[in-house]
PDB file of C-alpha atoms in Angstrom:
ATOM      1  CA  UNK C 440      -1.761 -14.937 -16.494  1.00 60.00           C
ATOM      2  CA  UNK C 441      -3.661 -16.310 -12.975  1.00 62.00           C
ATOM      3  CA  UNK C 442      -6.100 -13.937 -11.773  1.00 62.00           C
ATOM      4  CA  UNK C 443      -5.533 -12.981  -7.950  1.00 60.00           C
ATOM      5  CA  UNK C 444      -8.496 -13.783  -5.750  1.00 59.00           C
ATOM      6  CA  UNK C 445      -9.074 -11.245  -3.030  1.00 60.00           C
ATOM      7  CA  UNK C 446      -9.067 -12.730   0.446  1.00 56.00           C
ATOM      8  CA  UNK C 447     -11.561 -11.454   3.185  1.00 62.00           C
ATOM      9  CA  UNK C 448     -10.397  -8.966   5.396  1.00 62.00           C
ATOM     10  CA  UNK C 449      -9.558 -10.518   8.919  1.00 58.00           C
ATOM     11  CA  UNK C 450     -12.117  -9.497  11.960  1.00 55.00           C
ATOM     12  CA  UNK C 451      -9.913  -6.991  13.868  1.00 55.00           C
ATOM     13  CA  UNK C 452      -8.719  -8.585  17.263  1.00 50.00           C
ATOM     14  CA  UNK C 453      -9.493  -6.751  20.530  1.00 49.00           C
ATOM     15  CA  UNK C 454      -5.822  -5.982  21.108  1.00 52.00           C
ATOM     16  CA  UNK C 455      -3.920  -5.357  17.704  1.00 54.00           C
ATOM     17  CA  UNK C 456      -1.597  -7.386  16.415  1.00 67.00           C
ATOM     18  CA  UNK C 457       2.078  -5.724  15.936  1.00 86.00           C
ATOM     19  CA  UNK C 458       1.840  -6.369  12.204  1.00 89.00           C
ATOM     20  CA  UNK C 459      -1.056  -5.988   9.782  1.00 94.00           C
ATOM     21  CA  UNK C 460      -1.060  -6.169   6.100  1.00 95.00           C
ATOM     22  CA  UNK C 461      -3.504  -6.141   3.245  1.00 96.00           C
ATOM     23  CA  UNK C 462      -4.314  -4.701  -0.327  1.00 96.00           C
ATOM     24  CA  UNK C 463      -6.774  -2.739  -2.535  1.00 96.00           C
ATOM     25  CA  UNK C 464      -8.886  -5.012  -5.027  1.00 95.00           C
ATOM     26  CA  UNK C 465      -7.017  -5.435  -8.462  1.00 95.00           C
ATOM     27  CA  UNK C 466      -9.186  -3.837 -11.153  1.00 94.00           C
ATOM     28  CA  UNK C 467     -11.493  -2.494  -8.471  1.00 96.00           C
ATOM     29  CA  UNK C 468      -9.377  -0.113  -6.579  1.00 96.00           C
ATOM     30  CA  UNK C 469     -10.998   3.269  -5.921  1.00 97.00           C
ATOM     31  CA  UNK C 470      -8.609   5.491  -7.941  1.00 97.00           C
ATOM     32  CA  UNK C 471      -9.170   9.021  -8.457  1.00 97.00           C
ATOM     33  CA  UNK C 472      -8.051  11.281 -11.073  1.00 98.00           C
ATOM     34  CA  UNK C 473      -5.158  13.720 -10.176  1.00 97.00           C
ATOM     35  CA  UNK C 474      -4.119  15.976 -12.852  1.00 95.00           C
ATOM     36  CA  UNK C 475      -3.150  14.742 -16.323  1.00 93.00           C
ATOM     37  CA  UNK C 476      -0.775  12.322 -15.419  1.00 95.00           C
ATOM     38  CA  UNK C 477      -1.793  11.027 -11.942  1.00 97.00           C
ATOM     39  CA  UNK C 478      -4.154   9.107  -9.718  1.00 97.00           C
ATOM     40  CA  UNK C 479      -4.408   8.607  -5.985  1.00 97.00           C
ATOM     41  CA  UNK C 480      -6.119   6.164  -3.674  1.00 97.00           C
ATOM     42  CA  UNK C 481      -6.928   6.369  -0.273  1.00 97.00           C
ATOM     43  CA  UNK C 482      -6.429   3.088   1.491  1.00 97.00           C
ATOM     44  CA  UNK C 483      -8.455   1.851   4.446  1.00 96.00           C
ATOM     45  CA  UNK C 484      -6.503  -0.200   7.051  1.00 95.00           C
ATOM     46  CA  UNK C 485      -9.188   0.324   9.984  1.00 95.00           C
ATOM     47  CA  UNK C 486      -9.331  -3.571  10.135  1.00 93.00           C
ATOM     48  CA  UNK C 487      -5.943  -3.614  11.736  1.00 93.00           C
ATOM     49  CA  UNK C 488      -7.630  -1.728  14.788  1.00 93.00           C
ATOM     50  CA  UNK C 489      -4.447   0.504  15.640  1.00 93.00           C
ATOM     51  CA  UNK C 490      -5.022   3.446  17.772  1.00 93.00           C
ATOM     52  CA  UNK C 491      -1.790   5.101  16.815  1.00 94.00           C
ATOM     53  CA  UNK C 492      -0.140   5.824  13.431  1.00 95.00           C
ATOM     54  CA  UNK C 493       1.717   2.723  12.362  1.00 95.00           C
ATOM     55  CA  UNK C 494       4.641   2.602   9.898  1.00 95.00           C
ATOM     56  CA  UNK C 495       3.464   1.749   6.635  1.00 96.00           C
ATOM     57  CA  UNK C 496       5.142   0.462   3.556  1.00 97.00           C
ATOM     58  CA  UNK C 497       3.582  -0.171   0.329  1.00 97.00           C
ATOM     59  CA  UNK C 498       4.046  -1.551  -3.337  1.00 97.00           C
ATOM     60  CA  UNK C 499       2.005  -1.638  -6.377  1.00 96.00           C
ATOM     61  CA  UNK C 500       1.061  -4.571  -8.636  1.00 95.00           C
ATOM     62  CA  UNK C 501      -0.637  -4.892 -11.916  1.00 95.00           C
ATOM     63  CA  UNK C 502      -0.322  -6.201 -15.272  1.00 94.00           C
ATOM     64  CA  UNK C 503       0.970  -3.691 -17.682  1.00 91.00           C
ATOM     65  CA  UNK C 504       3.321  -0.690 -17.352  1.00 88.00           C
ATOM     66  CA  UNK C 505       3.370  -0.028 -13.672  1.00 90.00           C
ATOM     67  CA  UNK C 506       6.942  -0.487 -13.628  1.00 87.00           C
ATOM     68  CA  UNK C 507       7.233   3.192 -15.482  1.00 85.00           C
ATOM     69  CA  UNK C 508       5.148   4.708 -12.490  1.00 90.00           C
ATOM     70  CA  UNK C 509       6.371   6.542  -9.497  1.00 86.00           C
ATOM     71  CA  UNK C 510       4.793   7.344  -6.180  1.00 88.00           C
ATOM     72  CA  UNK C 511       3.433   4.030  -5.313  1.00 89.00           C
ATOM     73  CA  UNK C 512       5.987   3.564  -2.185  1.00 93.00           C
ATOM     74  CA  UNK C 513       5.263   7.115  -0.768  1.00 95.00           C
ATOM     75  CA  UNK C 514       2.995   7.535   1.909  1.00 96.00           C
ATOM     76  CA  UNK C 515       0.888  10.660   2.461  1.00 95.00           C
ATOM     77  CA  UNK C 516      -1.400  11.401   5.271  1.00 97.00           C
ATOM     78  CA  UNK C 517      -0.976   8.456   7.346  1.00 97.00           C
ATOM     79  CA  UNK C 518      -3.250   8.042  10.218  1.00 97.00           C
ATOM     80  CA  UNK C 519      -4.158   4.996  12.522  1.00 95.00           C
ATOM     81  CA  UNK C 520      -6.812   3.954  10.133  1.00 96.00           C
ATOM     82  CA  UNK C 521      -5.284   4.601   6.817  1.00 96.00           C
ATOM     83  CA  UNK C 522      -3.201   6.558   4.288  1.00 97.00           C
ATOM     84  CA  UNK C 523      -2.998   8.124   0.780  1.00 97.00           C
ATOM     85  CA  UNK C 524      -0.959   7.082  -2.141  1.00 97.00           C
ATOM     86  CA  UNK C 525      -0.409   9.103  -5.232  1.00 97.00           C
ATOM     87  CA  UNK C 526       0.982   7.490  -8.576  1.00 97.00           C
ATOM     88  CA  UNK C 527       2.439   9.559 -11.541  1.00 97.00           C
ATOM     89  CA  UNK C 528       2.415   7.819 -14.922  1.00 95.00           C
ATOM     90  CA  UNK C 529       2.199   9.939 -18.504  1.00 95.00           C
ATOM     91  CA  UNK C 530      -1.625   9.428 -19.426  1.00 94.00           C
ATOM     92  CA  UNK C 531      -2.791   7.382 -16.526  1.00 96.00           C
ATOM     93  CA  UNK C 532      -6.278   7.814 -15.660  1.00 96.00           C
ATOM     94  CA  UNK C 533      -8.570   6.122 -12.748  1.00 97.00           C
ATOM     95  CA  UNK C 534     -10.204   4.036 -15.537  1.00 97.00           C
ATOM     96  CA  UNK C 535      -7.149   2.881 -17.328  1.00 96.00           C
ATOM     97  CA  UNK C 536      -5.287   1.797 -13.690  1.00 97.00           C
ATOM     98  CA  UNK C 537      -8.238  -0.497 -12.846  1.00 97.00           C
ATOM     99  CA  UNK C 538      -8.143  -1.839 -16.480  1.00 97.00           C
ATOM    100  CA  UNK C 539      -4.544  -2.474 -15.895  1.00 96.00           C
ATOM    101  CA  UNK C 540      -5.255  -4.298 -12.568  1.00 96.00           C
ATOM    102  CA  UNK C 541      -3.106  -1.935 -10.698  1.00 96.00           C
ATOM    103  CA  UNK C 542      -3.440  -2.251  -6.869  1.00 97.00           C
ATOM    104  CA  UNK C 543      -1.424  -1.423  -3.596  1.00 97.00           C
ATOM    105  CA  UNK C 544      -0.102  -3.828  -1.221  1.00 97.00           C
ATOM    106  CA  UNK C 545       0.500  -2.592   2.277  1.00 97.00           C
ATOM    107  CA  UNK C 546       2.148  -3.693   5.595  1.00 96.00           C
ATOM    108  CA  UNK C 547       1.573  -1.928   8.918  1.00 96.00           C
ATOM    109  CA  UNK C 548       4.028  -1.970  11.621  1.00 94.00           C
ATOM    110  CA  UNK C 549       3.012  -0.582  14.965  1.00 85.00           C
ATOM    111  CA  UNK C 550       6.144  -1.814  16.669  1.00 75.00           C
ATOM    112  CA  UNK C 551       7.573   1.739  17.500  1.00 55.00           C
ATOM    113  CA  UNK C 552      10.720   3.341  16.423  1.00 50.00           C
ATOM    114  CA  UNK C 553      12.117   2.026  12.974  1.00 47.00           C
ATOM    115  CA  UNK C 554      15.607   3.089  13.163  1.00 49.00           C
ATOM    116  CA  UNK C 555      16.206   1.276  16.691  1.00 41.00           C
ATOM    117  CA  UNK C 556      14.124  -1.831  16.339  1.00 49.00           C
ATOM    118  CA  UNK C 557      13.154  -4.403  13.442  1.00 52.00           C
ATOM    119  CA  UNK C 558      12.158  -7.746  12.702  1.00 54.00           C
ATOM    120  CA  UNK C 559      13.658 -10.436  10.767  1.00 50.00           C
ATOM    121  CA  UNK C 560      12.271 -13.727   9.484  1.00 51.00           C
ATOM    122  CA  UNK C 561      13.801 -16.881   7.861  1.00 49.00           C
ATOM    123  CA  UNK C 562      17.375 -17.899   8.778  1.00 47.00           C
ATOM    124  CA  UNK C 563      19.926 -15.924  10.154  1.00 48.00           C
ATOM    125  CA  UNK C 564      22.247 -13.744   8.239  1.00 50.00           C
ATOM    126  CA  UNK C 565      25.991 -12.345   9.036  1.00 55.00           C
ATOM    127  CA  UNK C 566      24.777  -8.718   9.338  1.00 52.00           C
ATOM    128  CA  UNK C 567      26.272  -6.938  12.300  1.00 53.00           C
ATOM    129  CA  UNK C 568      25.085  -3.687  13.661  1.00 52.00           C
TER     130      UNK C 568
END
């Protein structure tokens, strides 16, 4: 199994881009214990340079059993500089999460109202609105 190599955080631009993405470090995420079957992490997105709360989308990666967890795509306390994720999994601890290489991937979009705007990459589709 290849070991992901973290990439250095980009230098914030004077005018933030519409999209920004990143992730916590596999095996070194600052997980905190939350009860007997939960953990959480505060994710820092300040590198994006946003001044308003963007729309965040997340996923969780790891090497074992993360498919059985819940909560990794639910955003709590979003701000222009970060958010919190709670993960529930029976018997999980902060140490076990890092042992299993759990990490959070995220994408932020400051583009506006998600219900009325969007982005598409790649080839065109037959989707109609």
